[in-house]
Short mmCIF file of C-alpha atoms and ligand atoms in Angstrom, two decimals:
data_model
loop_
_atom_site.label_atom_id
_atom_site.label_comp_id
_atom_site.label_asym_id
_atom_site.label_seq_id
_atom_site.Cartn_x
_atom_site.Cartn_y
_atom_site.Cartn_z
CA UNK A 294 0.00 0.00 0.00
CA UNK A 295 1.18 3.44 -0.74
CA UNK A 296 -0.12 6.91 0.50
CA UNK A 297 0.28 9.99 -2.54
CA UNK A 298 -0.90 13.41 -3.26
CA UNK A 299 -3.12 14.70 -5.77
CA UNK A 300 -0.77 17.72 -6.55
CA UNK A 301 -4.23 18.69 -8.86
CA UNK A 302 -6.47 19.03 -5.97
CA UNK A 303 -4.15 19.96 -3.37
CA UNK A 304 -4.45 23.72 -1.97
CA UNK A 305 -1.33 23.44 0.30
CA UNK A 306 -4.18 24.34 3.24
CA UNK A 307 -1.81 22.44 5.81
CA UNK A 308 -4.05 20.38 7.51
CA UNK A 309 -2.59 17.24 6.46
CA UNK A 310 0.59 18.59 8.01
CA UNK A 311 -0.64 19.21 11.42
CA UNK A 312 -2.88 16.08 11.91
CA UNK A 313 0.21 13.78 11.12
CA UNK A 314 1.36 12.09 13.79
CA UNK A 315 5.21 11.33 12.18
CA UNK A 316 6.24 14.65 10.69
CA UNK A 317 5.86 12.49 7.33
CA UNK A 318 4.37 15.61 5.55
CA UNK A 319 5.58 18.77 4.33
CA UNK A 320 4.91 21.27 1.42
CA UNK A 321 7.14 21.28 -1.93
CA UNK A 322 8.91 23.67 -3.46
CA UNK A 323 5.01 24.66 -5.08
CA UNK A 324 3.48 25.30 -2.20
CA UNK A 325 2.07 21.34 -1.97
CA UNK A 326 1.54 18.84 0.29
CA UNK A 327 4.36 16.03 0.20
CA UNK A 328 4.48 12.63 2.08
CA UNK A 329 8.51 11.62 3.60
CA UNK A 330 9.72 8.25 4.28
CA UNK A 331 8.24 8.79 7.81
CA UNK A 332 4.92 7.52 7.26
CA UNK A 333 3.72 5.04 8.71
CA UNK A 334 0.51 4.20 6.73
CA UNK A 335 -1.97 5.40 9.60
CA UNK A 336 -4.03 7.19 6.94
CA UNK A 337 -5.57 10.02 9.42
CA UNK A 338 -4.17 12.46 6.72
CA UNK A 339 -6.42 10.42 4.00
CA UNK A 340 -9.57 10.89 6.46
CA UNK A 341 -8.52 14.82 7.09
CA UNK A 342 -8.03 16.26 3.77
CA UNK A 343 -10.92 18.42 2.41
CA UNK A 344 -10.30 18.12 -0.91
CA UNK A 345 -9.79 14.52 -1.14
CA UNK A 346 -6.34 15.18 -2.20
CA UNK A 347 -4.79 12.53 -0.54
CA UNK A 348 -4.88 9.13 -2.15
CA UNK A 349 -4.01 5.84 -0.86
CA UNK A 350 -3.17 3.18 -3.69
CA UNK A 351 -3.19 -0.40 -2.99
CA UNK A 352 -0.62 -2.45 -4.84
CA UNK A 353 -1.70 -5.53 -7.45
CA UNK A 354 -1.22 -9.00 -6.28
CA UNK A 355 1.53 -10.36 -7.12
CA UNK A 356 1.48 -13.68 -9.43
CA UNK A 357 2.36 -16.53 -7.99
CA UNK A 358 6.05 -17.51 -8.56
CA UNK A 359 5.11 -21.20 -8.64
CA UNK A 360 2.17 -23.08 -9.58
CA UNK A 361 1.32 -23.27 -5.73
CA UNK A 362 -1.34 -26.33 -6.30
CA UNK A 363 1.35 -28.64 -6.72
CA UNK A 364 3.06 -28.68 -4.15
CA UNK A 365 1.18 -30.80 -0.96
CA UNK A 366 3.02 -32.08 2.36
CA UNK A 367 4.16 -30.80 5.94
CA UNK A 368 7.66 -31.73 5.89
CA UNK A 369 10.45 -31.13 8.76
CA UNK A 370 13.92 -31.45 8.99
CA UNK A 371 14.16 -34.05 11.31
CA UNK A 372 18.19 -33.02 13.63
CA UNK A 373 19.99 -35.97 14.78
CA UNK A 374 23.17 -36.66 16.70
CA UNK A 375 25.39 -39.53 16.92
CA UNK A 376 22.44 -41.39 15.70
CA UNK A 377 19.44 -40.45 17.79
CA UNK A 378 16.82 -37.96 17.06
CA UNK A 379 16.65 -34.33 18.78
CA UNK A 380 14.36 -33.66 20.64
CA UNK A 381 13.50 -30.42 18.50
CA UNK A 382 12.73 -33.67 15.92
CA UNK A 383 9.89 -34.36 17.59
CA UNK A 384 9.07 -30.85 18.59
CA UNK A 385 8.49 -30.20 15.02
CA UNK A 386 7.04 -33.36 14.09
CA UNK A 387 4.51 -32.25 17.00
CA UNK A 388 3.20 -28.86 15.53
CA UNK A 389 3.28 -30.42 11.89
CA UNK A 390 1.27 -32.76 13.35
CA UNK A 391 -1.16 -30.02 14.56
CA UNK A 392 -0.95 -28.03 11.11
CA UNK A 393 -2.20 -30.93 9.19
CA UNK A 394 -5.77 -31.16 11.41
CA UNK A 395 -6.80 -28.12 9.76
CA UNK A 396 -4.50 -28.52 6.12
CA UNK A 397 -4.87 -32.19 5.87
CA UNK A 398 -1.86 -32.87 4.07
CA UNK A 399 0.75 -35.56 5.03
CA UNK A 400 3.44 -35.13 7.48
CA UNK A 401 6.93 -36.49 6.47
CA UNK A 402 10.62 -36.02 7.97
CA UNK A 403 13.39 -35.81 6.45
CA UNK A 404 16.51 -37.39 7.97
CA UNK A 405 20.43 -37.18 6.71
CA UNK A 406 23.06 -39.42 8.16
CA UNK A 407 23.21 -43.36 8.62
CA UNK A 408 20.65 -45.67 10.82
CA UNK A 409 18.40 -43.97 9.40
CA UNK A 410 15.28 -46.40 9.32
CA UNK A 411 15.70 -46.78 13.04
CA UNK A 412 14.79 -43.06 13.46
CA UNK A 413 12.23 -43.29 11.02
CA UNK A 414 10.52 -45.75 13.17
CA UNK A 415 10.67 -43.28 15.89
CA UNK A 416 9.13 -40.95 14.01
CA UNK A 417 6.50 -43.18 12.90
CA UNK A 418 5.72 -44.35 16.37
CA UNK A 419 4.97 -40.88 16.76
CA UNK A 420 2.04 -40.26 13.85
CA UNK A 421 4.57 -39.26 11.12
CA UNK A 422 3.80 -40.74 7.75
CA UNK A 423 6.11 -41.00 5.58
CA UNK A 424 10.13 -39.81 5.77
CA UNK A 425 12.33 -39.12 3.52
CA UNK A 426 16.19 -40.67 3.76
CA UNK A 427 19.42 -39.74 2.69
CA UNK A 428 21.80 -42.13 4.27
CA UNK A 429 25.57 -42.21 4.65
CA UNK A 430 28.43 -42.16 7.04
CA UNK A 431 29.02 -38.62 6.61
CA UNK A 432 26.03 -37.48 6.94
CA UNK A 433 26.24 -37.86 10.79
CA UNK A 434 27.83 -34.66 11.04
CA UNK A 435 26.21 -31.39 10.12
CA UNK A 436 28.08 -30.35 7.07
CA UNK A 437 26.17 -27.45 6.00
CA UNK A 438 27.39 -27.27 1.63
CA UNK A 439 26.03 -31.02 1.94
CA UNK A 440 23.06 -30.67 3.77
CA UNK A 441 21.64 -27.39 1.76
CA UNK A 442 22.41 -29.23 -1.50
CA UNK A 443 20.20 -32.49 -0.08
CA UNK A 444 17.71 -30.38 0.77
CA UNK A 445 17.29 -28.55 -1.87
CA UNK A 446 17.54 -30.93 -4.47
CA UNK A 447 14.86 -32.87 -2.17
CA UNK A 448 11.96 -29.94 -1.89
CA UNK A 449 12.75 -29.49 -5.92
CA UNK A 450 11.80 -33.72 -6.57
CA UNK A 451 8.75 -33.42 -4.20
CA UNK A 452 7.54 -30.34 -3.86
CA UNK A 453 6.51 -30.02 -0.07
CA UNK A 454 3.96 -26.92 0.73
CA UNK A 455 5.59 -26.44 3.72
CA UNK A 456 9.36 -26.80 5.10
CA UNK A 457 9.79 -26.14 9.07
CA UNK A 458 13.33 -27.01 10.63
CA UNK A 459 14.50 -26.06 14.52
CA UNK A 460 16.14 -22.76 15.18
CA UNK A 461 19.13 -24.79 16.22
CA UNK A 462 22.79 -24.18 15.11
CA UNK A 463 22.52 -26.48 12.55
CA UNK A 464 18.53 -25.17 11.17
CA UNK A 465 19.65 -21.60 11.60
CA UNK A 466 22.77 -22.41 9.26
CA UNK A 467 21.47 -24.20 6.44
CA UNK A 468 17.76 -23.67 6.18
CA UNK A 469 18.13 -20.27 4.69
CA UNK A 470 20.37 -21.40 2.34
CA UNK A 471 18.07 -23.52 1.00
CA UNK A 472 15.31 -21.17 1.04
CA UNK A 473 17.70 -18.19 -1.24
CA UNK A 474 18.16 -21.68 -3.31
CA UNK A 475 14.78 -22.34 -3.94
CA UNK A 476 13.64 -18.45 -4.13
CA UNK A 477 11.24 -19.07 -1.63
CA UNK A 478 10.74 -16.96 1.43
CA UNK A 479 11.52 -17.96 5.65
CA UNK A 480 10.39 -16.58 8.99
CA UNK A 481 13.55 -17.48 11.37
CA UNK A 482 12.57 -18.50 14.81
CA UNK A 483 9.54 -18.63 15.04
CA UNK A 484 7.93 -19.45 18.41
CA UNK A 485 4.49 -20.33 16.92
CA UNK A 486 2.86 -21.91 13.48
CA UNK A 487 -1.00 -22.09 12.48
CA UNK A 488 -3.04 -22.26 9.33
CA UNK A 489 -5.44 -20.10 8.23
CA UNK A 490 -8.12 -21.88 7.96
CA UNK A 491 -9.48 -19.81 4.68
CA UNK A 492 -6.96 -19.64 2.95
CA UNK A 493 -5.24 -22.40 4.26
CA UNK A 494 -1.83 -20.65 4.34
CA UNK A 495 0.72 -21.17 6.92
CA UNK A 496 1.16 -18.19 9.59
CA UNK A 497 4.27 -17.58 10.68
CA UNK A 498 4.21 -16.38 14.20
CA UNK A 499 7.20 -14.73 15.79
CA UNK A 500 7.80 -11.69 18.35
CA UNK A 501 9.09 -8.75 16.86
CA UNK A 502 10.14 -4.95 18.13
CA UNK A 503 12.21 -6.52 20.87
CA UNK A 504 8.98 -8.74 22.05
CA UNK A 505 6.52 -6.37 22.11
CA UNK A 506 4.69 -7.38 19.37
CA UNK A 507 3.71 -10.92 17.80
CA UNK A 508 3.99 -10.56 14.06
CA UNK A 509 2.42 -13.13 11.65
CA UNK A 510 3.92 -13.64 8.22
CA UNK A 511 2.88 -15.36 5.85
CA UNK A 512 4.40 -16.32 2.16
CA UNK A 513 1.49 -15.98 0.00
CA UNK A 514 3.06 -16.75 -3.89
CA UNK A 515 5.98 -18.90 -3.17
CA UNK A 516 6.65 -22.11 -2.28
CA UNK A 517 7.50 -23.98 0.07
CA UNK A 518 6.54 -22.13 3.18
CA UNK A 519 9.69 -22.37 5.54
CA UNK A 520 10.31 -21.40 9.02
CA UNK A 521 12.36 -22.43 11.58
CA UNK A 522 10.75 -23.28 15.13
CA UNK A 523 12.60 -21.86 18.04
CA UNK A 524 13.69 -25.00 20.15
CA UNK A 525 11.33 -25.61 23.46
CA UNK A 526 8.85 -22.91 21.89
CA UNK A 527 5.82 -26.03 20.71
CA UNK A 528 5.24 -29.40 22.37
CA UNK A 529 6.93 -32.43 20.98
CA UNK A 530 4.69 -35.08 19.51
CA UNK A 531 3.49 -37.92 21.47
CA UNK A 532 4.67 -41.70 21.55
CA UNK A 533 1.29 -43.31 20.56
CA UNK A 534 3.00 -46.90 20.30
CA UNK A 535 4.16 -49.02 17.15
CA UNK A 536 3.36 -47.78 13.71
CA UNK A 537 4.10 -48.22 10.36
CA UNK A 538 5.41 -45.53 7.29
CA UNK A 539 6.74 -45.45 4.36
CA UNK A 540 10.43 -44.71 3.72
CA UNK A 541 11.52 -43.14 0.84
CA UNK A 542 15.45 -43.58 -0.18
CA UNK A 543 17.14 -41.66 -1.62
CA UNK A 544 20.94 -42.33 -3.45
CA UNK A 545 23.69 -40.31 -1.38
CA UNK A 546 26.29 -40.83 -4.28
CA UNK A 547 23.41 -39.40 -7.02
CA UNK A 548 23.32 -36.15 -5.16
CA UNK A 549 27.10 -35.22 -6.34
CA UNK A 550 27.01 -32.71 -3.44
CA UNK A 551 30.29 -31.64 -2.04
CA UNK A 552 31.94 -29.79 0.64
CA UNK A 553 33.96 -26.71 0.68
CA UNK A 554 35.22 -27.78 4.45
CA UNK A 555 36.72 -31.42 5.77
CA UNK A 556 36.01 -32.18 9.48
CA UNK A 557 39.93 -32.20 10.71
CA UNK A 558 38.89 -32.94 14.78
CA UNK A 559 36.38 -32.02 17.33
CA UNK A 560 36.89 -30.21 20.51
CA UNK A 561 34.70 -30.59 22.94
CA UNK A 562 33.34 -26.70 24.24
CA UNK A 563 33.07 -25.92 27.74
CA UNK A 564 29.73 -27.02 28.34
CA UNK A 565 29.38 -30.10 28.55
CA UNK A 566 24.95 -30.05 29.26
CA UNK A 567 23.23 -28.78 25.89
CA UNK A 568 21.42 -25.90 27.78
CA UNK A 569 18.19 -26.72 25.40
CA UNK A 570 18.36 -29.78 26.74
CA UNK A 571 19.18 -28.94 30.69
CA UNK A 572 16.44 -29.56 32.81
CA UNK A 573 18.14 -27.61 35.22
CA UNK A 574 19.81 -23.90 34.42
CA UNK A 575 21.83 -21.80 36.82
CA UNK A 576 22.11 -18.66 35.12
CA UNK A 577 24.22 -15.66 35.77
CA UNK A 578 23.64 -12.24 35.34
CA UNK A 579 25.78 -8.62 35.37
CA UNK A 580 24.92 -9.10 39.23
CA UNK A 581 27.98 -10.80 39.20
CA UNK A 582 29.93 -8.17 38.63
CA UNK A 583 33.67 -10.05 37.74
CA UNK A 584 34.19 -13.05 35.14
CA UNK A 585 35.26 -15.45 37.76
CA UNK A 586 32.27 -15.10 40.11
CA UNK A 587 30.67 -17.16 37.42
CA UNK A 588 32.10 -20.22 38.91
CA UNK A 589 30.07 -19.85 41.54
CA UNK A 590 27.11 -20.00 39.03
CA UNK A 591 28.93 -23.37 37.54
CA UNK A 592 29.50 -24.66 40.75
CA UNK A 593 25.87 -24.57 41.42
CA UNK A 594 25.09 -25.98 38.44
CA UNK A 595 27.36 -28.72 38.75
CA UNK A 596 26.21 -29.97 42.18
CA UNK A 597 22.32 -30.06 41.48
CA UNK A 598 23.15 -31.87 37.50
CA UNK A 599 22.23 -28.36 35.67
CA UNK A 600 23.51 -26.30 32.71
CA UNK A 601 24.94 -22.78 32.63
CA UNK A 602 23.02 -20.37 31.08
CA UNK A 603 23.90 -16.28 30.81
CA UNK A 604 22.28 -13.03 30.41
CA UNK A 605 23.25 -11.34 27.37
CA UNK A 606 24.79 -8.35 29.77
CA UNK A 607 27.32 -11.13 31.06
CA UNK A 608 28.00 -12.36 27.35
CA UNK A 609 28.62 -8.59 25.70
CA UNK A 610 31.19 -8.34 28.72
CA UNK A 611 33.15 -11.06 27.76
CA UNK A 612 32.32 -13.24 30.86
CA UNK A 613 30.88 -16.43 29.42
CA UNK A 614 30.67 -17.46 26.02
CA UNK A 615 27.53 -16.90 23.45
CA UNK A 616 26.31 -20.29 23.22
CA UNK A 617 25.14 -19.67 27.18
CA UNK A 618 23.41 -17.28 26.21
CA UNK A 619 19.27 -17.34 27.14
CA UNK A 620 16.57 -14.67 25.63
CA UNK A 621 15.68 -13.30 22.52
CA UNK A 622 18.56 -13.42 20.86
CA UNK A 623 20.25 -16.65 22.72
CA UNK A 624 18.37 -19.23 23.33
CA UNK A 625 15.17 -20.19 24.00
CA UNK A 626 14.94 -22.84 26.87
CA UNK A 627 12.03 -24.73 28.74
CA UNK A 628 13.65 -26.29 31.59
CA UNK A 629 12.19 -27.90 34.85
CA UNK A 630 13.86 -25.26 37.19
CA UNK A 631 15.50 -22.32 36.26
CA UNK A 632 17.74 -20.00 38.59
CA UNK A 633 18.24 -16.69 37.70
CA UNK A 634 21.32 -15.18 39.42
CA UNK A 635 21.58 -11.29 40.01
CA UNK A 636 19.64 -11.29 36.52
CA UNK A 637 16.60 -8.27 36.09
CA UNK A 638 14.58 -9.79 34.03
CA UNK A 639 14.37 -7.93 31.17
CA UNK A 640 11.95 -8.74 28.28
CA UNK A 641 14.39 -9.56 25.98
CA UNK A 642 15.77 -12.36 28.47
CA UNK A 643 12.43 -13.74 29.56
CA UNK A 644 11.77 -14.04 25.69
CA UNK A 645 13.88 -16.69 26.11
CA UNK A 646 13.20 -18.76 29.81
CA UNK A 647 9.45 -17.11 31.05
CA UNK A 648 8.19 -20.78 30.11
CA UNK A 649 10.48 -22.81 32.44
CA UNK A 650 8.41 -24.85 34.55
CA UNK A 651 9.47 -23.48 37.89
CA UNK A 652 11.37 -20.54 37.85
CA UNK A 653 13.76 -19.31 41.24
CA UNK A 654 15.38 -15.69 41.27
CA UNK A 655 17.72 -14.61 43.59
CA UNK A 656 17.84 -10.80 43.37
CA UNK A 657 18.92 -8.02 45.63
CA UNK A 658 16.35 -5.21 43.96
CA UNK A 659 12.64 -6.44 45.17
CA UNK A 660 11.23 -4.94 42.13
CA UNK A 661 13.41 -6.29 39.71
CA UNK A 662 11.04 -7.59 36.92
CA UNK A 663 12.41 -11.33 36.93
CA UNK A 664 10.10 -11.74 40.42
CA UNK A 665 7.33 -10.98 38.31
CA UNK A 666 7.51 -14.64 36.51
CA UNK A 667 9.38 -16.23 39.48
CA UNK A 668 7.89 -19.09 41.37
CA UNK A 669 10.35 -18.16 44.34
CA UNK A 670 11.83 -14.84 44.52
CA UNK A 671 14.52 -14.68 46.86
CA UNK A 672 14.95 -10.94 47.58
CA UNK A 673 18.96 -11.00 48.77
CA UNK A 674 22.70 -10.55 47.61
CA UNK A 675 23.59 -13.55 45.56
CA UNK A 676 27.73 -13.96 47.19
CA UNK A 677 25.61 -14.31 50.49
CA UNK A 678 23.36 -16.75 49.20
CA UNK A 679 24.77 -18.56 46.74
CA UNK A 680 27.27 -19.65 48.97
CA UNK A 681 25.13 -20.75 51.24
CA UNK A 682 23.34 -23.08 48.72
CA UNK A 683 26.58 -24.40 47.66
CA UNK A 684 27.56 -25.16 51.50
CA UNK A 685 23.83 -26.49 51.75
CA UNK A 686 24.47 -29.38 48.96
CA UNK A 687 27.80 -30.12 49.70
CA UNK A 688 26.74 -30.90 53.44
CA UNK A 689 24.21 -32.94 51.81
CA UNK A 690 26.50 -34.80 49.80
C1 FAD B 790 17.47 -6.51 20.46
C2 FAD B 790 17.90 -6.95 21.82
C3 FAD B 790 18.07 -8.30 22.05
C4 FAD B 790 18.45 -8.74 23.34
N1 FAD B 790 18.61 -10.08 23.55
C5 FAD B 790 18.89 -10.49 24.81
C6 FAD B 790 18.99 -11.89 25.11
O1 FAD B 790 18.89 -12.77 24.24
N2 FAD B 790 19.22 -12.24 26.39
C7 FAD B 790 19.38 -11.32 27.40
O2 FAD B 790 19.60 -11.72 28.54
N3 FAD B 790 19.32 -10.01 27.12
C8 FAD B 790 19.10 -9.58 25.87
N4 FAD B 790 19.06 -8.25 25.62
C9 FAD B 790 19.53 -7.31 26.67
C10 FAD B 790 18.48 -7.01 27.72
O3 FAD B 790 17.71 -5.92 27.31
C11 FAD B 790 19.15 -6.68 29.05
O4 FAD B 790 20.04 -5.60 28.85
C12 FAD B 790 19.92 -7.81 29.68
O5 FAD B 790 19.12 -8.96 29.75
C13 FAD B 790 20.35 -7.41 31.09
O6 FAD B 790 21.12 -8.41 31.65
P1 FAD B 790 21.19 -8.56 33.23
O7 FAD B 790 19.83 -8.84 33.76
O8 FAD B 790 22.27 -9.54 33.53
O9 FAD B 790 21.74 -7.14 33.68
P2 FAD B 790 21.01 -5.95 34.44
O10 FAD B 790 19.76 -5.56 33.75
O11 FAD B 790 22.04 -4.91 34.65
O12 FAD B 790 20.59 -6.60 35.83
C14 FAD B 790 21.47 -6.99 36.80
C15 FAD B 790 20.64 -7.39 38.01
O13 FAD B 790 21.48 -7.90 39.00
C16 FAD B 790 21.02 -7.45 40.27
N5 FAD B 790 22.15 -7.48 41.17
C17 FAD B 790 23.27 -6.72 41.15
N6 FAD B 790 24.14 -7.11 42.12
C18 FAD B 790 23.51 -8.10 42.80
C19 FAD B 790 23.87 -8.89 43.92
N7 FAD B 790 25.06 -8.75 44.52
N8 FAD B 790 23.01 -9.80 44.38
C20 FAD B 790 21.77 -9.97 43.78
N9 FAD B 790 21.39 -9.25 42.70
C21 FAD B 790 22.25 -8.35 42.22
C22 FAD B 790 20.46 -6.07 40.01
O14 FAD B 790 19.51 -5.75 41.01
C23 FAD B 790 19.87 -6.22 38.63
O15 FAD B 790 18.49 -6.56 38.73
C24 FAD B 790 18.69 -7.80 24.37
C25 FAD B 790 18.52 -6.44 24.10
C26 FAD B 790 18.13 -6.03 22.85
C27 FAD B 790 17.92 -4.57 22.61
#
């Protein structure tokens, strides 16, 4: 949609100016009203203008790109490691699941790696229909050149109508890739998915202006629809006991995909819990003042069998690494407890932990906004009672 001025019918009277609420208008070198990259489409200018001067123009629709009725299927990118299915697997095999009550169309995963028809039947056991296989040795590690030219060459064969994948290191790498591939479009991280159920479209829903809002997007004349699903964000998909599917192969070596980068070794990073995993996190905030209190945080987290998560304050300072990092722009996690350490609470961070299932701050401000989601607020300095927690457990021990 676009907002322009009759110059014919405009007088230059003004009024347009004053009832703005951006400063978008002001008058041209002719005395007439003109509209500035500030506006923000409110149209009270449309509404104010006594000579009708003010026109709003509503663009064609666009042609589809692709002949949209062919393609059919809810398919996700099914993440394995070492073998065995992520969990985010069966998160997203869960809200296909629930997208195909209202689209009926068939749910299939896709898997890369080897023992494959093992996790097939996992997936199967869990309402999926059909999967889609790609088998080989190397496929057991994420190599991303690989994996987007699978992919790709996959949704081209088959033609899915949608494409979801987690909002995991390894969905967040690839998935766009294919998507620029395919010229199709992708919400990233989403934290919901529905269908409209008139036009049977695919809404994309994901917070945006730093959480504020919930925006839904939706690709209307491309194809597939793809988003990624933030990890922990929808329910995983139920075990409802020994089913059948159908597996579809397909030939590794007829792919020709290769790999700008060779796997030389692995290191193993600091933490050793996946924190979207944890069902405990100890997290630390700028409370903590100095890098090294943090192993009070880690010592915490190491007697009660939890992960170390981070506010983003302690990550910009240099004090813990990114990957710790929980809220809108780290990580999204669901655990069963999660300790928030001389953390505020800011809306960014509870993006990314509000849905924890029992949630303990330790805080020395009583109206820091984490109490406001906490189970058990404990209103104190956390080197007095951290320590004392620690002492606690160890006694225990
Ligand atoms: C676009 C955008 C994205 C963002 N993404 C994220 C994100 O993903 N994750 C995230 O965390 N933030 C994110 N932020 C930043 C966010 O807005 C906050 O700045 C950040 O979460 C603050 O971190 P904090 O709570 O550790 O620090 P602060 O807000 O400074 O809070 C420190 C808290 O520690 C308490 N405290 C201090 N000393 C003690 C003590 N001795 N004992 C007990 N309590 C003590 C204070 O009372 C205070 O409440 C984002 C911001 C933007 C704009």
């Amino acid at each position: 949609m676009e907002i322009r001025v009759n110059k014919e019918k405009c007088t230059g009277c003004k009024i347009c100016i004053e009832v703005c609420p951006s400063g978008a208008i002001e008058l041209d070198k002719n005395g007439r009203a003109q509209i500035n990259e500030k506006c923000t489409l409110c149209r009270l200018c449309v509404k104010e203008c006594p000579e009708n001067a003010i026109e709003i123009f509503e663009e064609k629709k666009k042609t589809p790109s692709a002949d949209i009725s062919q393609y059919k299927g809810i398919w996700f990118f099914a993440e394995q490691k070492n073998g065995k299915l992520s969990h985010v697997s069966y998160e997203l095999l869960g809200i296909s699941l629930k997208l195909a009550e209202t689209l009926k169309e068939e749910v299939c995963g896709v898997i890369f790696g080897s023992n494959c028809t093992e996790m097939a039947q996992e997936l199967f056991n869990r309402a999926a229909e059909k999967v889609y296989v790609v088998e080989d040795e190397s496929l057991d590690e994420f190599r991303q050149d690989i994996y987007v030219c699978l992919m790709t060459e996959l949704i081209k064969k088959y033609r899915p109508n949608i494409v979801l994948a987690s909002a995991t290191m390894i969905g967040r790498s690839f998935i766009p890739q294919v998507a620029a591939r395919i010229k199709t479009g992708l919400t990233a991280d989403c934290t919901d998915l529905a269908i409209d159920p008139e036009t049977k479209l695919l809404q994309q829903i994901r917070p945006t202006y730093g959480g504020n809002l919930m925006a839904k997007i939706i690709c209307e004349n491309h194809r597939p629809q793809m988003a990624t699903i933030r990890p922990k964000a929808v329910e995983e998909a139920k075990l409802i006991g020994n089913r059948t599917g159908l597996i579809i192969k397909e030939d590794f070596t007829s792919f020709n995909a290769t790999c700008r980068v060779d796997l030389i070794s692995k290191q193993q990073v600091e933490q050793t819990i996946d924190l979207q995993e944890a069902e405990i996190i100890v997290s630390g905030g700028r409370g903590l003042a100095d890098p090294k209190n943090f192993d009070m945080i880690r010592k915490l987290a190491q007697l009660i069998g939890g992960a170390v998560g981070a506010s983003r304050a302690a990550v910009d300072s240099g004090w813990i690494q990114y990957p710790h990092q929980v809220g809108q722009t780290g990580k999204t996690v669901k655990p069963k407890i999660y300790i928030a350490c001389g953390i505020s609470g800011a809306i960014q961070h509870l993006a990314g932990m509000s849905t924890s299932d029992y949630i303990i701050a330790i805080n020395k401000d009583p109206d820091a906004p984490i109490f406001k989601v906490a189970n058990l607020g404990i209103i104190g300095d956390i080197f007095e009672v951290i320590p004392k927690l620690i002492q606690k457990l160890e006694s225990k021990k």
